[in-house]
mmCIF file of C-alpha atoms in Angstrom:
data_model
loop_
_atom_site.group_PDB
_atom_site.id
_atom_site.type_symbol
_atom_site.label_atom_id
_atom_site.label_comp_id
_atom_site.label_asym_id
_atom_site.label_seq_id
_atom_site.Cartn_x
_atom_site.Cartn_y
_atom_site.Cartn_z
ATOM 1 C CA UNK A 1 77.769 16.104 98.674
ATOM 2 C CA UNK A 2 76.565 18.960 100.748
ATOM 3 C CA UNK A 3 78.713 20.328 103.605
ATOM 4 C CA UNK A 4 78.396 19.318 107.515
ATOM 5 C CA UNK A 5 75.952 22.144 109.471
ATOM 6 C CA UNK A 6 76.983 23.931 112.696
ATOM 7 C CA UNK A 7 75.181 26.226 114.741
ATOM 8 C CA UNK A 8 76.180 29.646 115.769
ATOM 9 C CA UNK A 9 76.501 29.708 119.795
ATOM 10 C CA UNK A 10 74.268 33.405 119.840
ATOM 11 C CA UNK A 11 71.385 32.964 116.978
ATOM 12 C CA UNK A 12 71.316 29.108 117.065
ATOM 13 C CA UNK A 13 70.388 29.104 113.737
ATOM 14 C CA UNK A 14 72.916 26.605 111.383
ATOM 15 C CA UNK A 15 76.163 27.674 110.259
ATOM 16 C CA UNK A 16 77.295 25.943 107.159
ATOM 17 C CA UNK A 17 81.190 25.395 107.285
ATOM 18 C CA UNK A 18 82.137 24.497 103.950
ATOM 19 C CA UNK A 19 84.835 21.507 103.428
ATOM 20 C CA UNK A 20 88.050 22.270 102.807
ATOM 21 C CA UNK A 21 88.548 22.131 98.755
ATOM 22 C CA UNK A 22 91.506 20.331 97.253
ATOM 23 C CA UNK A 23 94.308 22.573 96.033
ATOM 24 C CA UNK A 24 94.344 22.984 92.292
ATOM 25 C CA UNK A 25 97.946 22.333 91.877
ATOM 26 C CA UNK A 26 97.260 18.323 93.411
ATOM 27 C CA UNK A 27 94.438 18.028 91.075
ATOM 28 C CA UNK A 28 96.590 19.199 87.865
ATOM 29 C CA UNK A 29 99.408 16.695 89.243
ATOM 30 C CA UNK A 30 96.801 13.783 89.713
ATOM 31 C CA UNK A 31 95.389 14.951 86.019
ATOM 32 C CA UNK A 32 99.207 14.508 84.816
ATOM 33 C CA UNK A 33 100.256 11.512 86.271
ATOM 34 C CA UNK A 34 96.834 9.841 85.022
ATOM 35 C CA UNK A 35 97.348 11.107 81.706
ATOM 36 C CA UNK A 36 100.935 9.937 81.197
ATOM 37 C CA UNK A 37 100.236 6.175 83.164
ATOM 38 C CA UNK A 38 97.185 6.088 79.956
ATOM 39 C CA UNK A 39 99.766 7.246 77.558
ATOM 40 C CA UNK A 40 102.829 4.730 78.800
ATOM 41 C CA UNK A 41 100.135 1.823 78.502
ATOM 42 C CA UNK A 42 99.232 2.609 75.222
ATOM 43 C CA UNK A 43 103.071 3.270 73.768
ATOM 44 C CA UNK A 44 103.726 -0.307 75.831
ATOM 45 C CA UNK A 45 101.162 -2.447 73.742
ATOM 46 C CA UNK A 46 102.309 -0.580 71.112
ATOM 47 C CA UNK A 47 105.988 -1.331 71.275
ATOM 48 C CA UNK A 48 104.849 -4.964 72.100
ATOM 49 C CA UNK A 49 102.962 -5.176 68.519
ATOM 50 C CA UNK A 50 105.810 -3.586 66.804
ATOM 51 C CA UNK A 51 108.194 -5.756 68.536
ATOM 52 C CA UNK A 52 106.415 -9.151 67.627
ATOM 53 C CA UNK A 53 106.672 -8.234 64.037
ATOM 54 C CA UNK A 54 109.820 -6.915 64.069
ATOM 55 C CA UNK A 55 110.826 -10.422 64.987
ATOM 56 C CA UNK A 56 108.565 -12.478 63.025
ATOM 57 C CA UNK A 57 109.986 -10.574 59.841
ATOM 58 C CA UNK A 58 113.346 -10.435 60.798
ATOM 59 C CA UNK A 59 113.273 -14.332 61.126
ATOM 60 C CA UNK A 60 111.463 -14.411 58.100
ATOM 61 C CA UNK A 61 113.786 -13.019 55.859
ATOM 62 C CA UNK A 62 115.857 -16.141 54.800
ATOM 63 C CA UNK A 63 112.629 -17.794 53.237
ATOM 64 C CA UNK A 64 110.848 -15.241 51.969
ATOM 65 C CA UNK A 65 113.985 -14.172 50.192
ATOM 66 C CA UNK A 66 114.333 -17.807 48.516
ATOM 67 C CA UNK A 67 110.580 -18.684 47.728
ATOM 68 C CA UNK A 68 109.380 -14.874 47.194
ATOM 69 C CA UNK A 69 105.287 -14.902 46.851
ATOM 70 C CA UNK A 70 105.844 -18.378 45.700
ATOM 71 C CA UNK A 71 106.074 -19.237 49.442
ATOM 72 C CA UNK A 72 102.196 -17.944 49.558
ATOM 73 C CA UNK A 73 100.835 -19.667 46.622
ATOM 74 C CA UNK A 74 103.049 -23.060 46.259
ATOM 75 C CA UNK A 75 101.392 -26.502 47.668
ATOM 76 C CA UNK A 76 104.706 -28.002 48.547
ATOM 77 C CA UNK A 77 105.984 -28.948 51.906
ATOM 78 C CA UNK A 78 108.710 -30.691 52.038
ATOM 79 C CA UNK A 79 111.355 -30.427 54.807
ATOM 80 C CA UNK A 80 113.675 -33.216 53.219
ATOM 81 C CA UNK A 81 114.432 -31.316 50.157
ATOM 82 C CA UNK A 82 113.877 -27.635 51.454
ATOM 83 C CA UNK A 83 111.229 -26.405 49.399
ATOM 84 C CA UNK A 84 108.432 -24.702 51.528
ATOM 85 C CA UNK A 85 104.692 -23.744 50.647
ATOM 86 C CA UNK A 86 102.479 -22.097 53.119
ATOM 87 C CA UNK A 87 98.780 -22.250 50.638
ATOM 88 C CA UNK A 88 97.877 -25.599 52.002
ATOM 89 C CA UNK A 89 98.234 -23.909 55.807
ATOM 90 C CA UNK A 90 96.564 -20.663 54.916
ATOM 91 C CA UNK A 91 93.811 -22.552 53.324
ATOM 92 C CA UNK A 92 93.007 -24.910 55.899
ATOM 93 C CA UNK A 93 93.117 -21.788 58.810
ATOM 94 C CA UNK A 94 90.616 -19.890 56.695
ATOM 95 C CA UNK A 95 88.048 -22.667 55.742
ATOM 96 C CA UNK A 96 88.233 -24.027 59.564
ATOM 97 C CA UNK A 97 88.009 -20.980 60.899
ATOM 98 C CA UNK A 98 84.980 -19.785 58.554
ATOM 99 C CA UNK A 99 83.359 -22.893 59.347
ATOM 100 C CA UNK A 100 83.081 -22.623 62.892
ATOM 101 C CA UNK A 101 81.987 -19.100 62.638
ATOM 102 C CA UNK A 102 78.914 -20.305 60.567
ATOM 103 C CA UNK A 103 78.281 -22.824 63.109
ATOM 104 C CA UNK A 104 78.600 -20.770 66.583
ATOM 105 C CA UNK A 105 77.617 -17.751 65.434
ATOM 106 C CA UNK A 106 73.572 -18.648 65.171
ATOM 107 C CA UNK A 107 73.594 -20.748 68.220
ATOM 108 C CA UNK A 108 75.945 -17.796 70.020
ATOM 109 C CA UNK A 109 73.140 -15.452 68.785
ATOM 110 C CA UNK A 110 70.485 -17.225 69.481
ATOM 111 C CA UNK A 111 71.246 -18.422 73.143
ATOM 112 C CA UNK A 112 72.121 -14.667 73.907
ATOM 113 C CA UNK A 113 68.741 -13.840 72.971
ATOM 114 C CA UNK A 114 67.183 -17.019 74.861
ATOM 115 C CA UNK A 115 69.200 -15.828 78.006
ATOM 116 C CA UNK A 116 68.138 -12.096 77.822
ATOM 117 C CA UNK A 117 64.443 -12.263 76.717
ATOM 118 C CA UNK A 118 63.013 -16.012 76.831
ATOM 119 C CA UNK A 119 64.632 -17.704 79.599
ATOM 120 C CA UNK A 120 63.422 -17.862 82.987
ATOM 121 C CA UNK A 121 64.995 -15.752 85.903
ATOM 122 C CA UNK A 122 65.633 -18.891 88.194
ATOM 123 C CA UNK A 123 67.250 -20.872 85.128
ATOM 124 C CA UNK A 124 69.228 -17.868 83.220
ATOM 125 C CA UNK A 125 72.323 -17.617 85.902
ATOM 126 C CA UNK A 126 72.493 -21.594 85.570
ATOM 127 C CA UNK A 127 72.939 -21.314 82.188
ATOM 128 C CA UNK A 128 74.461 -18.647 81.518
ATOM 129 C CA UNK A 129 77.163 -19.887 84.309
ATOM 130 C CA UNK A 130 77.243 -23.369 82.104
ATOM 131 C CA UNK A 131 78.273 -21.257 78.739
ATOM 132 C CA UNK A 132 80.797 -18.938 80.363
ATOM 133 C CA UNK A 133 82.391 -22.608 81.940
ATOM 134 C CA UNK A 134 82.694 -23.696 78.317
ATOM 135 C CA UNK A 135 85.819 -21.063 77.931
ATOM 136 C CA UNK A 136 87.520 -22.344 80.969
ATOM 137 C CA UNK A 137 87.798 -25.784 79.380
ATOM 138 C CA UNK A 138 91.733 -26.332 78.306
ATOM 139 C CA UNK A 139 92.180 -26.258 74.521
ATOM 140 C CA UNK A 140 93.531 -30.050 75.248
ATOM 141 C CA UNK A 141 90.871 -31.261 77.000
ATOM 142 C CA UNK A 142 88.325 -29.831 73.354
ATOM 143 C CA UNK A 143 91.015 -32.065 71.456
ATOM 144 C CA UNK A 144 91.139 -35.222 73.209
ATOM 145 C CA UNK A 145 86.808 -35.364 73.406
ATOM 146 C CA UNK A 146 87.188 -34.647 69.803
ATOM 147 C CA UNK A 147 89.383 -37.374 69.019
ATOM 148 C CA UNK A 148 87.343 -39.984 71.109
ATOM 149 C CA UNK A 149 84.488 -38.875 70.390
ATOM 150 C CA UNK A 150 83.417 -36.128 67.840
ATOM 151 C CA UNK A 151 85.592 -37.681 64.991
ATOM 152 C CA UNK A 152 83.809 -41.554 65.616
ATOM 153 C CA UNK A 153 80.639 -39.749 65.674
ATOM 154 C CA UNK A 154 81.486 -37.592 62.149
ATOM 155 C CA UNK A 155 82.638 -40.834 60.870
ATOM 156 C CA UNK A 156 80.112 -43.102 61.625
ATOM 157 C CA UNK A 157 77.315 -41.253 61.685
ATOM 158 C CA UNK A 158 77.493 -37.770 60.543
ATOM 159 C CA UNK A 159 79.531 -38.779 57.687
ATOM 160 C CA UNK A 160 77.124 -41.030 55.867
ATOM 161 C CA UNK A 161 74.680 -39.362 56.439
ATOM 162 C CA UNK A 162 76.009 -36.312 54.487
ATOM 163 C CA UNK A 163 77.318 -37.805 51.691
ATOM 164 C CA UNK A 164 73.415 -39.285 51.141
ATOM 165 C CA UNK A 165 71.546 -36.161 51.135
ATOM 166 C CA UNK A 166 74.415 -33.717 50.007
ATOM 167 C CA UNK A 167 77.020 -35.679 48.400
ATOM 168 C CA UNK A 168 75.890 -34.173 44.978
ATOM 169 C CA UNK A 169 78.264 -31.121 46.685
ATOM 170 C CA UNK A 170 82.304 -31.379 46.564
ATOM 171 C CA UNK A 171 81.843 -29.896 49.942
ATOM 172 C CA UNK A 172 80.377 -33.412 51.094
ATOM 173 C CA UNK A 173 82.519 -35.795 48.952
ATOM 174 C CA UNK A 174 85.458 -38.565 49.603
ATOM 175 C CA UNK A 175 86.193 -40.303 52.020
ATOM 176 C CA UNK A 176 86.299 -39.282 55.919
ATOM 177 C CA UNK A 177 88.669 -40.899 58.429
ATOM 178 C CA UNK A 178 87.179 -39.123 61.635
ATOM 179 C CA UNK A 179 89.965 -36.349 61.594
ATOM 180 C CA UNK A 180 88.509 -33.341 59.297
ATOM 181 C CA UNK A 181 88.369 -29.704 58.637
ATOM 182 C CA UNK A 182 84.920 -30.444 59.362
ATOM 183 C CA UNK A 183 85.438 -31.759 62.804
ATOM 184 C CA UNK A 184 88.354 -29.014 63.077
ATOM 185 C CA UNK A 185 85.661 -26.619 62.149
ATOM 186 C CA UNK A 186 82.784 -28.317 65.329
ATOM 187 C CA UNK A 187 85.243 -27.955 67.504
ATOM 188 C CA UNK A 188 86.674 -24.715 67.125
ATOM 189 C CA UNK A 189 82.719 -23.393 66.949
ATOM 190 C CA UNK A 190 82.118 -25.347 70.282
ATOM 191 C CA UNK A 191 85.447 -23.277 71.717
ATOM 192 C CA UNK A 192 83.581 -19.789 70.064
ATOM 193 C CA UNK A 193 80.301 -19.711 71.307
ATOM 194 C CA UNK A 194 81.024 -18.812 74.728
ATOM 195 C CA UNK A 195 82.349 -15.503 73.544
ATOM 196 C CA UNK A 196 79.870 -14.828 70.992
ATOM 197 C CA UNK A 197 76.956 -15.489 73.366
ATOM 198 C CA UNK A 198 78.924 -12.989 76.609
ATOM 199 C CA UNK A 199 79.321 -10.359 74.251
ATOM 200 C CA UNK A 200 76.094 -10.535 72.471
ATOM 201 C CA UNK A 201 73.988 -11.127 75.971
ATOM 202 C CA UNK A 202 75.670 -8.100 77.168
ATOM 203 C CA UNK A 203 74.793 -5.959 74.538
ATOM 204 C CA UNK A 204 71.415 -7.474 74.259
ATOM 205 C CA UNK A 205 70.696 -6.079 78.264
ATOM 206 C CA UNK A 206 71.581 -2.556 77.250
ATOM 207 C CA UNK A 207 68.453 -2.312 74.485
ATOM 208 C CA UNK A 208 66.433 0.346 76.287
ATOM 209 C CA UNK A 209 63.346 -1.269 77.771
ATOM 210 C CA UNK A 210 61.233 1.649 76.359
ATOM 211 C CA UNK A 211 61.899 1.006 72.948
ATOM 212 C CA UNK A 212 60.478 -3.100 73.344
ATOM 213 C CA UNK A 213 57.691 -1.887 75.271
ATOM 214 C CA UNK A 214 56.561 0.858 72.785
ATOM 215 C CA UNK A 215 57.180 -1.916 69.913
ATOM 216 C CA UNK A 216 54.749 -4.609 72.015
ATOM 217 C CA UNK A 217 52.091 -1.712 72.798
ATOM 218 C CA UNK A 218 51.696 -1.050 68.673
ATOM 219 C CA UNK A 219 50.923 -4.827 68.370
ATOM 220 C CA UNK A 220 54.481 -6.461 67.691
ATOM 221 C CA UNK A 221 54.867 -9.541 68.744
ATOM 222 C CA UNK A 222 57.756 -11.176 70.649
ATOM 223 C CA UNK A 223 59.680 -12.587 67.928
ATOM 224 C CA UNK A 224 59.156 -9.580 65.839
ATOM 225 C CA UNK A 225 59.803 -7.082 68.771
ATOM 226 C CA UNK A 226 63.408 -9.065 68.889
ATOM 227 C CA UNK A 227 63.704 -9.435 65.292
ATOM 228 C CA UNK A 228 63.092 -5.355 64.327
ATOM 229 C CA UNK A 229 64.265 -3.561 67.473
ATOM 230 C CA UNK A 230 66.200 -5.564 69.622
ATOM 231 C CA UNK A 231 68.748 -7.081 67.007
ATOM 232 C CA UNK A 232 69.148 -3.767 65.385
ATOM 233 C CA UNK A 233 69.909 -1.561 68.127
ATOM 234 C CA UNK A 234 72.626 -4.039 68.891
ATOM 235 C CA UNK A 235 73.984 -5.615 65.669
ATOM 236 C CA UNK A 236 77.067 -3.779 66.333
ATOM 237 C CA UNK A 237 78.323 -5.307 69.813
ATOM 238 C CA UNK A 238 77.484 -8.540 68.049
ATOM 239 C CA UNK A 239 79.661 -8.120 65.409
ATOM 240 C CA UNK A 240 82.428 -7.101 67.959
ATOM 241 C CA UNK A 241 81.694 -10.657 69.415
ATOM 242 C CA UNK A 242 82.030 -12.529 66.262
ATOM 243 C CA UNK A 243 84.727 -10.511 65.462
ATOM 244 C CA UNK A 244 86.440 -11.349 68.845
ATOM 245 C CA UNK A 245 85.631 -15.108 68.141
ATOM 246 C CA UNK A 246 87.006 -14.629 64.587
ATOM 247 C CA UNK A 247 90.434 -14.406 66.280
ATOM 248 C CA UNK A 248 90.111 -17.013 68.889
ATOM 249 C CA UNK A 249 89.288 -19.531 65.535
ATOM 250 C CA UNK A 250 92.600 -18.203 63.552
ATOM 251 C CA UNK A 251 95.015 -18.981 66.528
ATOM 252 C CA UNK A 252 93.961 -21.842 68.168
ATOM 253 C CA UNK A 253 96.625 -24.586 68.147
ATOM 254 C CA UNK A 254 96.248 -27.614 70.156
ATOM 255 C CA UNK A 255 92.529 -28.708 69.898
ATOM 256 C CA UNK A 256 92.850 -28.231 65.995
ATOM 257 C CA UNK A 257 96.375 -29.777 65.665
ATOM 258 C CA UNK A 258 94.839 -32.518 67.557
ATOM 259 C CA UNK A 259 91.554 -33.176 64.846
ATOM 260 C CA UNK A 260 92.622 -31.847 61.103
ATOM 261 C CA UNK A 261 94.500 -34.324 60.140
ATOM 262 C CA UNK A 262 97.684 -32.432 59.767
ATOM 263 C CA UNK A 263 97.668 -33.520 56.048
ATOM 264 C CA UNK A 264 99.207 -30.626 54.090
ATOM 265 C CA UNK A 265 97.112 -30.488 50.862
ATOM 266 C CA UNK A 266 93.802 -28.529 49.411
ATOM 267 C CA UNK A 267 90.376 -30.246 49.266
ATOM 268 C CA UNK A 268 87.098 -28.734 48.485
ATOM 269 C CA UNK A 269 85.848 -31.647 50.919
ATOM 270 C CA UNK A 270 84.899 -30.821 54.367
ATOM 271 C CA UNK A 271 85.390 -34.413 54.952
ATOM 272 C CA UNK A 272 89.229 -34.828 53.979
ATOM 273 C CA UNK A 273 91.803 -34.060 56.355
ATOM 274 C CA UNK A 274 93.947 -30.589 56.126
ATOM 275 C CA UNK A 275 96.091 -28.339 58.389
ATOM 276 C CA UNK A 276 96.509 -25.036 59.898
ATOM 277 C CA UNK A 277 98.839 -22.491 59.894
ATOM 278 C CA UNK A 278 99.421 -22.960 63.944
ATOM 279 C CA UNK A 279 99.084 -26.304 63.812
ATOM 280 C CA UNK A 280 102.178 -26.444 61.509
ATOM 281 C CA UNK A 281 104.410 -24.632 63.551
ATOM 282 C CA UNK A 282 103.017 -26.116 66.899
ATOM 283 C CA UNK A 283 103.706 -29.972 64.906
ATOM 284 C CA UNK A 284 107.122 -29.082 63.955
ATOM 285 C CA UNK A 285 109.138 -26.321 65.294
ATOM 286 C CA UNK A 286 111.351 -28.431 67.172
ATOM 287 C CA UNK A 287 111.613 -30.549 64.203
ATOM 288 C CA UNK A 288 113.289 -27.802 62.250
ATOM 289 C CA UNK A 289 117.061 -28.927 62.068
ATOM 290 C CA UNK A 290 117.900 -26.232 59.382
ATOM 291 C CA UNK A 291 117.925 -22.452 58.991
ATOM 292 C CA UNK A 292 115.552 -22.243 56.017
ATOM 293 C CA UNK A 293 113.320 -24.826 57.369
ATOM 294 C CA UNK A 294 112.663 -22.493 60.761
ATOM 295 C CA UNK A 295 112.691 -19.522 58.733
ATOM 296 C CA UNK A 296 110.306 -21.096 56.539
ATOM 297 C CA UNK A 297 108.072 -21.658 59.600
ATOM 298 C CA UNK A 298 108.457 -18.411 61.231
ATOM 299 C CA UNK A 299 107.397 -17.274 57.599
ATOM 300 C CA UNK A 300 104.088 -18.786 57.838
ATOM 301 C CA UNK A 301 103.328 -17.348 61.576
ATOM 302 C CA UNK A 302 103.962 -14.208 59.979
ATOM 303 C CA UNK A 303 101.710 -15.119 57.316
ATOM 304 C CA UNK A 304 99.045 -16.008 60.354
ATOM 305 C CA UNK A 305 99.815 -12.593 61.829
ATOM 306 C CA UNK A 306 98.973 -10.694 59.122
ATOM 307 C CA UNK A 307 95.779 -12.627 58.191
ATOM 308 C CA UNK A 308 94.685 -11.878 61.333
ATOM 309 C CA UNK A 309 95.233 -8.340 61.659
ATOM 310 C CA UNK A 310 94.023 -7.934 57.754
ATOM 311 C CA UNK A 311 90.697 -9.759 59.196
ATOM 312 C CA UNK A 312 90.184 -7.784 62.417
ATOM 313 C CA UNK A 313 91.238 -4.186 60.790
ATOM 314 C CA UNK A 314 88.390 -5.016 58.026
ATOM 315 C CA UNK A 315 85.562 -5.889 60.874
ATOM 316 C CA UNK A 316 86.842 -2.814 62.514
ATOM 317 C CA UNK A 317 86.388 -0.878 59.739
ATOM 318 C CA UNK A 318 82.913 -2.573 58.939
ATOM 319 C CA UNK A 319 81.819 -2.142 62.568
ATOM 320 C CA UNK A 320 82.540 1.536 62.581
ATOM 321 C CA UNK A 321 80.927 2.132 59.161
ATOM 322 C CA UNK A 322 77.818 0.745 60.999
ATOM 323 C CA UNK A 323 78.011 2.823 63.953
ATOM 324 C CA UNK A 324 77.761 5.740 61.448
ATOM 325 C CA UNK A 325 75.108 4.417 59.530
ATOM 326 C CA UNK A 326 72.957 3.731 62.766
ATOM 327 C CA UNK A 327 74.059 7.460 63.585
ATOM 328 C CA UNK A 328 73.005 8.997 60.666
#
């Protein structure tokens, strides 16, 4: 910003007259204060983490002392007699949540791309605004529309139709009441795709113009401009969408609680009811009339914790091994 010009009252030629420059010792005390607000924020979320698992252990302690790593790898549930089994839980979390990621993360994918480099100018905000509205939606409201109507539909029509052309698969076999880990696993991809597609269509945007129009000039065409230089340069904010959506699937409570089944055992049949480690302690944490029994179900949200943070660490670590790749 240049400085405001005078004139001198005897040449009339312009006089600069520079502005007056901040003293050093406010800029090293707005440096300071700047530096420790960033440093208190970070200790804060810190202290928040360590504080959540401080409890979640602590709580813990009274189960994990009586089943041991049987508590991780026994199929038993059963309140009445006190014995307590988080597999079927952890099993149910992981195959709903790793269905829905197979499910949203193509159509996330693909409608970023369909936003960013197909779709029309005066039909891209409409749509894009329609996607983004699909994360407002209550978790409640994704539960009740599954109940009344995804789980008919998966049981009248989707249902039969599988066990025809894929029933040769345990995946596809048995018999299917509406209320699934597959129809767990629709809905939680229908309640992931919003952030898969913001994250990716954002990333999408920032591939350098220069690079698709050098690729179209040498003969490329659309598709493979996308497919060789646009997905590339920005595989790695995708991931860090899916990842992001990975951890929306593992938590969710109510719209899963609401569809699984809540049936605490371990099928290899997409079509059989099951249950989640949230859905669990969302179903019957005020149910818990003894001290083992809530210990036993703070046990598994600490089991949920971990899983998550195991998951999200390992995409961290895989997204940053990337980055150095595409560096190097």
């Amino acid at each position: 910003m240049s400085a405001s010009p005078s004139f001198s009252p005897l040449t009339g030629e312009p006089r600069v007259r520079p502005f007056a420059s901040t003293p050093s010792r406010t800029l090293r005390r707005y440096d300071r204060l700047a530096f420790g607000l960033s440093v208190v924020s970070g200790l804060i979320i810190l202290a928040l983490l360590a504080g959540i698992l401080y409890q979640l252990v602590f709580l813990s302690v009274p189960a994990l002392q009586r089943f041991g790593f049987g508590f991780l790898t026994s199929t038993e549930w059963d309140p009445v007699h006190e014995q307590f089994g988080a597999l079927p839980f952890l099993y149910g979390t992981l195959v709903s949540s790793a269905v829905a990621l197979l499910i949203a993360t193509p159509f996330g994918i693909g409608t970023a791309l369909f936003l960013t480099e197909m779709a029309p100018k005066n039909v891209r905000d409409i749509i894009a605004f329609v996607v983004d509205m699909l994360a407002a939606i209550p978790s409640v409201v994704y539960g009740l529309w599954g109940i009344f109507v995804l789980a008919p539909f998966i049981q009248e029509d989707l249902s039969p139709v599988l066990q025809k052309y894929l029933g040769f698969l345990p995946l596809f076999q048995g018999r299917n009441d509406g209320v699934s880990m597959l129809t767990a696993g629709i809905i939680l991809a229908i309640m992931v795709v919003p952030f898969i597609t913001a994250i990716s269509r954002e990333v999408l945007l920032t591939a350098p113009a220069d690079l698709k129009a050098a690729s179209l000039a040498l003969g490329a065409t659309k598709w493979e401009t996308i497919w060789k230089v646009v997905l590339p340069y920005s595989r790695i904010g995708i991931g860090g969408g899916i990842v992001l959506a990975l951890g929306r699937a593992l938590g969710e409570t109510m719209a899963v609680t609401m569809v699984i089944g809540n049936m605490p055992e371990i099928s290899a049949s997409l079509l059989r009811p099951g249950h989640s480690m949230a859905a669990v302690i969302a179903n019957e944490f005020r149910e818990a009339d003894s001290a083992i029994y809530l210990s036993a179900l703070v046990a598994v949200g600490l089991v949920l914790f971990v899983v998550a943070l195991v998951i999200n660490l390992a995409a961290r670590l895989l997204l940053w091994r990337m980055r150095g790749v595409a560096k190097n």
